Tab-separated table of C-alpha atoms in Angstrom:
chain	number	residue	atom	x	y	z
A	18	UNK	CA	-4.782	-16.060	-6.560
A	19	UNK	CA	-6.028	-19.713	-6.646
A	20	UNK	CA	-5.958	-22.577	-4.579
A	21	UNK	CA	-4.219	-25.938	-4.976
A	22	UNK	CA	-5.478	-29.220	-6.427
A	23	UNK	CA	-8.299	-30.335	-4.431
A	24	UNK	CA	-7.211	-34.344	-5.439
A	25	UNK	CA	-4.135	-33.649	-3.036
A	26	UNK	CA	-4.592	-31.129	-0.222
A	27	UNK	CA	-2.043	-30.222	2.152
A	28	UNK	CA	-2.109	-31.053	5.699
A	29	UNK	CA	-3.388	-28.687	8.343
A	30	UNK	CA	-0.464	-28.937	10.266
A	31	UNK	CA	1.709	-27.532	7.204
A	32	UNK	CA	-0.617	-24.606	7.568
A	33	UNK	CA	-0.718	-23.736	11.277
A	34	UNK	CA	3.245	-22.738	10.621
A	35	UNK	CA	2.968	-20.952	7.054
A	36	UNK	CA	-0.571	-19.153	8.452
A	37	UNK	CA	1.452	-18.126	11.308
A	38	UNK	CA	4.136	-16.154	9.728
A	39	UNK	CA	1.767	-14.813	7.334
A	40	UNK	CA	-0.311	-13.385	10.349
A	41	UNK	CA	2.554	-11.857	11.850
A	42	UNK	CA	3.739	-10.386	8.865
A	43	UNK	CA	-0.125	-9.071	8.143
A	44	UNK	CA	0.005	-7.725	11.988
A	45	UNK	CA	2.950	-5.799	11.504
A	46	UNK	CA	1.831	-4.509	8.148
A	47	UNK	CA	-1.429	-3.311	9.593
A	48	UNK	CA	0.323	-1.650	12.707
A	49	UNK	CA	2.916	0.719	10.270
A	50	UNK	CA	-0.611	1.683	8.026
A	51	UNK	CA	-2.084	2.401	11.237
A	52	UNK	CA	0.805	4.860	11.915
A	53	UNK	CA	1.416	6.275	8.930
A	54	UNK	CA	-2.409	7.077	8.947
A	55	UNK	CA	-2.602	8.729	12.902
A	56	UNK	CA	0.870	10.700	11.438
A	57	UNK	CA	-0.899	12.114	8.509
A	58	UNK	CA	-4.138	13.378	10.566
A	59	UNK	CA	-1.990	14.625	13.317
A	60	UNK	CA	0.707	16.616	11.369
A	61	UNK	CA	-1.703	18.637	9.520
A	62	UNK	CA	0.418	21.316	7.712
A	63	UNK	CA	3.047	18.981	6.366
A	64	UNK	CA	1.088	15.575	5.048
A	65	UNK	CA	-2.196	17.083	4.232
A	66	UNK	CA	-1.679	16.432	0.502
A	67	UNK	CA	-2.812	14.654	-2.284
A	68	UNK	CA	0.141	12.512	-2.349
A	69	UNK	CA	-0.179	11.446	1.007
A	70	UNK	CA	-3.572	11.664	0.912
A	71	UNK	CA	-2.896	8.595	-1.462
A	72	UNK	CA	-0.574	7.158	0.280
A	73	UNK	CA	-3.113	6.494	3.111
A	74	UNK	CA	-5.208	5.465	0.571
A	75	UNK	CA	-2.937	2.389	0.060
A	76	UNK	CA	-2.828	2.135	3.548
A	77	UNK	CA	-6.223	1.393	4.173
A	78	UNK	CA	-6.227	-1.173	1.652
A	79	UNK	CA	-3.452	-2.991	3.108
A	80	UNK	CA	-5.553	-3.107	6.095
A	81	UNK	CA	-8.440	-4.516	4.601
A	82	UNK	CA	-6.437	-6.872	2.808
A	83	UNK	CA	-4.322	-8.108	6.056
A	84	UNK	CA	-7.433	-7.953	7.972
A	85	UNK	CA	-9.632	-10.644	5.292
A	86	UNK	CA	-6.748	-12.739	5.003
A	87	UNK	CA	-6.586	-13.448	8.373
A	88	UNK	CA	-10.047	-14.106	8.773
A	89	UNK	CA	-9.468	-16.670	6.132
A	90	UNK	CA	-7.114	-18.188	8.170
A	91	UNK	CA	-9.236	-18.403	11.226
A	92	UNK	CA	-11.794	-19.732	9.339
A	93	UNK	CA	-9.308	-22.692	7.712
A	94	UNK	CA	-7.745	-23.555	10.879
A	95	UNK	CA	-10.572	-23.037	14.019
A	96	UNK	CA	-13.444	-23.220	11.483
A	97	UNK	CA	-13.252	-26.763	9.859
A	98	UNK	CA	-16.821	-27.413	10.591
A	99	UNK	CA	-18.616	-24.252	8.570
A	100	UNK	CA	-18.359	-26.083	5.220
A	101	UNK	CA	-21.069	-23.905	3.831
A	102	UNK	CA	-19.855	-23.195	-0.549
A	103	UNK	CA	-22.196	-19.430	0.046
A	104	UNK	CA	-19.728	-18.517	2.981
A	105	UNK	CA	-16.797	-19.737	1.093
A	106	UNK	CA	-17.685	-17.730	-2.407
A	107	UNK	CA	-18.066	-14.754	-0.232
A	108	UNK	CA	-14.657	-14.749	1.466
A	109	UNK	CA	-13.195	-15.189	-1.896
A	110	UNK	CA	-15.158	-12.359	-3.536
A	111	UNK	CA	-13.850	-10.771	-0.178
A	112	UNK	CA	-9.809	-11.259	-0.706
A	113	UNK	CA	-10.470	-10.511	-4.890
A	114	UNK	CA	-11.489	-7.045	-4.023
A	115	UNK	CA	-8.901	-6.084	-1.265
A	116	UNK	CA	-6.338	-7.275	-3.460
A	117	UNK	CA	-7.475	-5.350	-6.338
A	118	UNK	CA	-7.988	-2.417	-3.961
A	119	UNK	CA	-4.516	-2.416	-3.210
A	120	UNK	CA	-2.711	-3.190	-6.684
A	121	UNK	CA	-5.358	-0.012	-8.140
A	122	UNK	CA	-4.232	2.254	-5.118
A	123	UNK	CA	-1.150	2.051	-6.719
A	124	UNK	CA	-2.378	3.055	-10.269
A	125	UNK	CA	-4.197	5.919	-8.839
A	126	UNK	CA	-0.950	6.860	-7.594
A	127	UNK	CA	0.747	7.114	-10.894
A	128	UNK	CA	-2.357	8.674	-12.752
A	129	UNK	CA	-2.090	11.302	-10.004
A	130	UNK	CA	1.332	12.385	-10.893
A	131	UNK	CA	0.578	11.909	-14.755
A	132	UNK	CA	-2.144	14.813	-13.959
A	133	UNK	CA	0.378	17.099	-12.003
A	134	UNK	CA	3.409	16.523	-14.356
A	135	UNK	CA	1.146	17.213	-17.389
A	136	UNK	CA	-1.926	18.616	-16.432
A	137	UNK	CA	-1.448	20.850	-13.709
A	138	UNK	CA	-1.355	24.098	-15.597
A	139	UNK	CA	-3.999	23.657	-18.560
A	140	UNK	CA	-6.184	21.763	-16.720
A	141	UNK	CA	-5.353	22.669	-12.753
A	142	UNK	CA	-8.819	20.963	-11.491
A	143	UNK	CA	-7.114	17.475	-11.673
A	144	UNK	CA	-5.283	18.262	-9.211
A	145	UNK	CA	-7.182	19.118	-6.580
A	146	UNK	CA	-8.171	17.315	-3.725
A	147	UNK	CA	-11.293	16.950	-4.748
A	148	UNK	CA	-10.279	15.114	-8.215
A	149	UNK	CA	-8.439	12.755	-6.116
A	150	UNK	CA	-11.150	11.606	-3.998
A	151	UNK	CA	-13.524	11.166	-6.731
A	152	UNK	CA	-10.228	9.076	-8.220
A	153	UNK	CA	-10.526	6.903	-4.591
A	154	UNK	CA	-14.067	6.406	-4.977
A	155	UNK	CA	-13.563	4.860	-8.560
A	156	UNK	CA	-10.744	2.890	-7.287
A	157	UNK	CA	-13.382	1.043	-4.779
A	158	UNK	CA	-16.115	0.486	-7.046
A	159	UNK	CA	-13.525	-1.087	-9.179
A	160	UNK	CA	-12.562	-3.006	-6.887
A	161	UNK	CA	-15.417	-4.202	-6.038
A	162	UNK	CA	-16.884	-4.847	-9.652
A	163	UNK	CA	-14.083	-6.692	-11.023
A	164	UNK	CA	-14.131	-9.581	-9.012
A	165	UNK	CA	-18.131	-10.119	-9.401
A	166	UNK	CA	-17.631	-13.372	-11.164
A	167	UNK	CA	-16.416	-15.023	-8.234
A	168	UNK	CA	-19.451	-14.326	-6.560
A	169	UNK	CA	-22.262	-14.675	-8.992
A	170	UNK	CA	-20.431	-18.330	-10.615
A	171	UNK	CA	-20.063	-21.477	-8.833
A	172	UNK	CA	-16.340	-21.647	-9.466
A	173	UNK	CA	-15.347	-21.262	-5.768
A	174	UNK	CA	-17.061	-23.727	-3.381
A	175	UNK	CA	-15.812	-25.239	-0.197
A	176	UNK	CA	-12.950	-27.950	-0.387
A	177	UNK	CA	-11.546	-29.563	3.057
A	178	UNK	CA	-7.492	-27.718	4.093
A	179	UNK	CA	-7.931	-25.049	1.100
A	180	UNK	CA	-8.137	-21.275	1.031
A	181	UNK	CA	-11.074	-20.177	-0.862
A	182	UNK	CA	-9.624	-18.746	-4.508
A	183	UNK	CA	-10.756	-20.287	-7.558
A	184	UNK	CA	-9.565	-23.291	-8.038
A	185	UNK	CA	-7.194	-23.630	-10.985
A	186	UNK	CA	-8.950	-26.329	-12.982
A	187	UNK	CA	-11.619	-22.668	-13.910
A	188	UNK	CA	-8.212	-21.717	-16.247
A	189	UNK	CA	-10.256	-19.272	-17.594
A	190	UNK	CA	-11.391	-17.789	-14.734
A	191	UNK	CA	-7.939	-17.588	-12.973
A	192	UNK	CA	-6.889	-15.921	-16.082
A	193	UNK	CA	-9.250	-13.145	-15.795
A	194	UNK	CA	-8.796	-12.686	-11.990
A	195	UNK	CA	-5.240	-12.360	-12.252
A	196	UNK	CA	-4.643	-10.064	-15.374
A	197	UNK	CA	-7.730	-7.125	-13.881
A	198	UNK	CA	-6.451	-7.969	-10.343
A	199	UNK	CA	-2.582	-7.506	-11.282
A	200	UNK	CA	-1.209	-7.190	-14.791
A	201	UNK	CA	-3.421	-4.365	-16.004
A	202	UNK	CA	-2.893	-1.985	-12.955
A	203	UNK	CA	0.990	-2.896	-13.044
A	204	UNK	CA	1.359	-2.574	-16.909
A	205	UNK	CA	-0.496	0.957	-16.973
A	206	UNK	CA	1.784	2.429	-14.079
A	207	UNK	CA	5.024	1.086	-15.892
A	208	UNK	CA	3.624	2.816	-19.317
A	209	UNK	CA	2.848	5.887	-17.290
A	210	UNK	CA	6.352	5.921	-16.061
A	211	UNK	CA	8.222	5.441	-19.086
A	212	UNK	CA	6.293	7.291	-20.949
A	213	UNK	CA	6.963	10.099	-18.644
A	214	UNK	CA	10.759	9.118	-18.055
A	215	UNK	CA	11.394	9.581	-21.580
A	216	UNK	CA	9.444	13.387	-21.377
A	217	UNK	CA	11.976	14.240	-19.091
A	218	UNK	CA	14.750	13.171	-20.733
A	219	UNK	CA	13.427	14.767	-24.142
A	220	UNK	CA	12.810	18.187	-22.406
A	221	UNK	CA	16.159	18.018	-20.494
A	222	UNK	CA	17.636	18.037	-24.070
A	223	UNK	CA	15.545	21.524	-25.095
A	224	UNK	CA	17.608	24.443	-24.273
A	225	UNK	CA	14.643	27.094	-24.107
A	226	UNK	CA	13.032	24.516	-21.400
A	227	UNK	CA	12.936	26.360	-18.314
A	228	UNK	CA	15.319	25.363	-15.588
A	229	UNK	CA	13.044	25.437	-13.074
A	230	UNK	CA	10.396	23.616	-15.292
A	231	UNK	CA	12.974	20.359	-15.424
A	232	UNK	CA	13.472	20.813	-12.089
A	233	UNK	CA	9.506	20.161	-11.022
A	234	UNK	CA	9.862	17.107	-13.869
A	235	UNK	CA	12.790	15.805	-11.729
A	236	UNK	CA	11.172	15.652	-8.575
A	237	UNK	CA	7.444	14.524	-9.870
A	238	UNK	CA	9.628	11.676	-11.903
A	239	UNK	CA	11.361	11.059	-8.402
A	240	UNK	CA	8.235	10.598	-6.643
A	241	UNK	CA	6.532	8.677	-9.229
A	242	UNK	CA	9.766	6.375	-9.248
A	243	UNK	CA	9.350	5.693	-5.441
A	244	UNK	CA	5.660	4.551	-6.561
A	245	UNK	CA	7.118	2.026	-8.716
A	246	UNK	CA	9.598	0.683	-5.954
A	247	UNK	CA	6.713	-0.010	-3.270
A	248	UNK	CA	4.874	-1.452	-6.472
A	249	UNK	CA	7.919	-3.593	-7.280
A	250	UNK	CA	8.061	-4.938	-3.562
A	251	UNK	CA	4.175	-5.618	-3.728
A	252	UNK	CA	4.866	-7.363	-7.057
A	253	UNK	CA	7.742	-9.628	-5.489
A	254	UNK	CA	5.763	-10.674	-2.993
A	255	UNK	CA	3.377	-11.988	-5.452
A	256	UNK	CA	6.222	-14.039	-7.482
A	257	UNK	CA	5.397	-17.440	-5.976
A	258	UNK	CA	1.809	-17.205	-6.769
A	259	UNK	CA	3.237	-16.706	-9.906
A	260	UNK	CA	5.155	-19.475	-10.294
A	261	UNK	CA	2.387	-21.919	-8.627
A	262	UNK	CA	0.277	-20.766	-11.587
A	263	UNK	CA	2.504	-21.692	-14.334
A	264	UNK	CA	3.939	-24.910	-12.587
A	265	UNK	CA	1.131	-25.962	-9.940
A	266	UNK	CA	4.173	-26.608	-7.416
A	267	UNK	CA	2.475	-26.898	-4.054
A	268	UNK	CA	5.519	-25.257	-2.637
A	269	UNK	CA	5.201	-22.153	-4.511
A	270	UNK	CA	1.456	-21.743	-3.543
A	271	UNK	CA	2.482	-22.082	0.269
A	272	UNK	CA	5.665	-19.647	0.209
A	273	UNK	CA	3.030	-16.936	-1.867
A	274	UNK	CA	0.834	-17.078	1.622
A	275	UNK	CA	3.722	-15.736	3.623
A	276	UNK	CA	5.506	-13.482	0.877
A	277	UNK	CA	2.418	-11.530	-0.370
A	278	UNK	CA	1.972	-10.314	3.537
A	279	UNK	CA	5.776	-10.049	3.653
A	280	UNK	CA	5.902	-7.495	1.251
A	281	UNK	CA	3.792	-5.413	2.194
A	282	UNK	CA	4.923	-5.674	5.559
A	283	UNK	CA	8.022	-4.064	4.004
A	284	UNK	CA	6.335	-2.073	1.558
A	285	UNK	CA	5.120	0.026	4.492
A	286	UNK	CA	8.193	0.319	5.775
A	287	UNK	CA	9.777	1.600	2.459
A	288	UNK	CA	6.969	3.946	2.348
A	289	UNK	CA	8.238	6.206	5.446
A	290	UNK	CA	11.951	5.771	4.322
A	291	UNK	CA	10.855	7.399	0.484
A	292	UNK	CA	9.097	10.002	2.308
A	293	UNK	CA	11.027	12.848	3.386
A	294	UNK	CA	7.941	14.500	4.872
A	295	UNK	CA	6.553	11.163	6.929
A	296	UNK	CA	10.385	10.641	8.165
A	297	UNK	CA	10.886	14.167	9.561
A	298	UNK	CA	7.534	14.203	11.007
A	299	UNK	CA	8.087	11.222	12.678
A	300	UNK	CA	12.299	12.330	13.811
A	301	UNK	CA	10.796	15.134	15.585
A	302	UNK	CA	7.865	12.717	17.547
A	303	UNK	CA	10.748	10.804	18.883
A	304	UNK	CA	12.593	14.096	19.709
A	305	UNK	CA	9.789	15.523	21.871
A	306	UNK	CA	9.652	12.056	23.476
A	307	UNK	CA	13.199	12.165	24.585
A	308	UNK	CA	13.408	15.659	25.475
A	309	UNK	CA	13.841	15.894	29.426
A	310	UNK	CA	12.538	18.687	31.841
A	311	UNK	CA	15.113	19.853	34.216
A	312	UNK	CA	13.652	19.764	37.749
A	313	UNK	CA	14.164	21.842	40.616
A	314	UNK	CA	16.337	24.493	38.049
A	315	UNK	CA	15.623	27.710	37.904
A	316	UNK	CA	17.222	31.067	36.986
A	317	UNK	CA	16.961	34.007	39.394
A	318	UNK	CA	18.634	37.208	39.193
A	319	UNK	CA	20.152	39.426	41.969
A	320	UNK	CA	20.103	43.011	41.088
A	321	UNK	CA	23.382	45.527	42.610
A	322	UNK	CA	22.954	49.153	42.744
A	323	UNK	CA	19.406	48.992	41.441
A	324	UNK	CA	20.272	49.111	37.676
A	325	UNK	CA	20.462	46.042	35.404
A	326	UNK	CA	23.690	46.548	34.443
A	327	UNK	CA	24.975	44.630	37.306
A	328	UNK	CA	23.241	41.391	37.197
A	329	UNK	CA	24.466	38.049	38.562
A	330	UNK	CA	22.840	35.080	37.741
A	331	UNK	CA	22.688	32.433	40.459
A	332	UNK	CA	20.473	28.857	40.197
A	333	UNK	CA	19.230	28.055	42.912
């Protein structure tokens, strides 16, 4: 979320190997998205929900996010020359709103299921589809609102080997970046989860709760659980950024620019093994792949007496 100290910056060469991990990892990220998103429009029946309609959500923002980082790679390591402090407050402002796009995809996430698990009957137009995109729209103008300092300030300017974040003498400014970017989405989906975890345990202690009420808690705490696993790998990811922040070890900042795209690298992949729906849509893809037509086999039938009693099937 910030860049190192200008006074000592790290050699290019450092970069070309970190930057090219990162970009592989970002690659592979963007490729599962991509697949999880051509799965959901083709299997039409099965994933056209609002849970996976939010699930793509997150999907697209990883792309964006992959996609910007890498240009701010190219633009480090081919572009030394283009020096210009406009270009280098926009890419910024760029990689402050994908990364608060994808960090509020997940709090849409668990306000969604907060509206089914408590809303759904009294109010039942928060959970329509319509609700949800309206909830998608918000997410992007958040996204890109909250990160408008970075572009109408003169904190980030162009410095020689550096990624353009703010640099971390603007404390305050890192401060505010990083809680609205990261602490206040995470800390409202863990309230939203514990505050539902201990609804469910309250009502599972009610005898005159329907069974089959609990039951629909159960699996809406289930799903909103798995939201707080891919949030938890997303979060890891972000631990060395972390630490660079409270210590201003170089080696912390330079680990963050490969584990960030590592984890959500894997966060995609998590994604299709906590959905049952994505995972059996995509078993039976690679079972009509491997299915084999039997050639020159066919079934013909020879016909006795002129009855169909006595048939004899021969292949030919």
């Amino acid at each position: 979320m910030s860049s190192t100290n200008e006074a000592t910056p790290i050699s290019i060469k450092i970069y070309y190997v970190i930057c090219s991990f990162s970009v592989a990892f970002a690659v592979t990220a963007v490729t599962i998205s991509i697949t999880i998103l051509a799965l959901t429009w083709k299997v039409k029946r099965r994933l056209h929900t609002v849970r996976h309609l939010l699930t793509c959500n997150t999907c697209v923002a990883s792309i964006f996010y992959c996609c910007v980082q890498t240009i701010n790679y190219v633009y480090l390591i081919f572009l030394p020359n283009e020096t210009s402090d406009i270009g280098c407050r926009w890419r910024g402002y760029l990689s402050y709103i994908t990364t608060c796009g994808v960090a509020y995809s997940f709090l849409i996430q668990g306000i969604s299921r907060l509206f089914i698990f408590l809303f759904s009957i009294k109010y039942p137009r928060l959970t329509t589809l319509k609700t949800h995109y309206l909830m998608i729209v918000i997410q992007w103008l958040l996204a890109v609102f909250i990160p408008l300092s970075t572009i109408i300030t003169d904190d980030i300017y162009f410095r020689p080997v550096t990624l353009c974040w703010v640099p971390l003498k603007k404390i305050v400014h890192v401060i505010y970046t990083f809680s609205a970017c990261y602490v206040v989405p995470v800390i409202t989906v863990f309230l939203i989860y514990g505050s539902l975890y201990y609804y469910v345990k309250q009502s599972t202690k009610r005898t005159v709760a329907p069974t089959g009420l609990i039951n629909n808690f159960k699996r809406d705490l289930e799903l909103l659980r798995n939201i707080v696993i891919l949030l938890m790998i997303y979060l890891t990811g972000g631990m060395p950024t972390v630490l660079f922040l409270l210590t201003t070890n170089r080696i912390f900042y330079l680990i963050g620019i490969v584990t960030i795209s590592l984890a959500i690298c894997i966060e995609k992949v998590c994604t299709i093994l906590l959905d049952r729906e994505l995972r059996q849509s995509i078993r039976e893809l690679l079972r009509r792949g491997t299915i084999v037509t039997p050639m020159f086999a066919t079934n013909t039938h020879r016909y006795y007496g002129g009855t169909k009693g006595n048939i004899l099937p021969t292949l030919t």
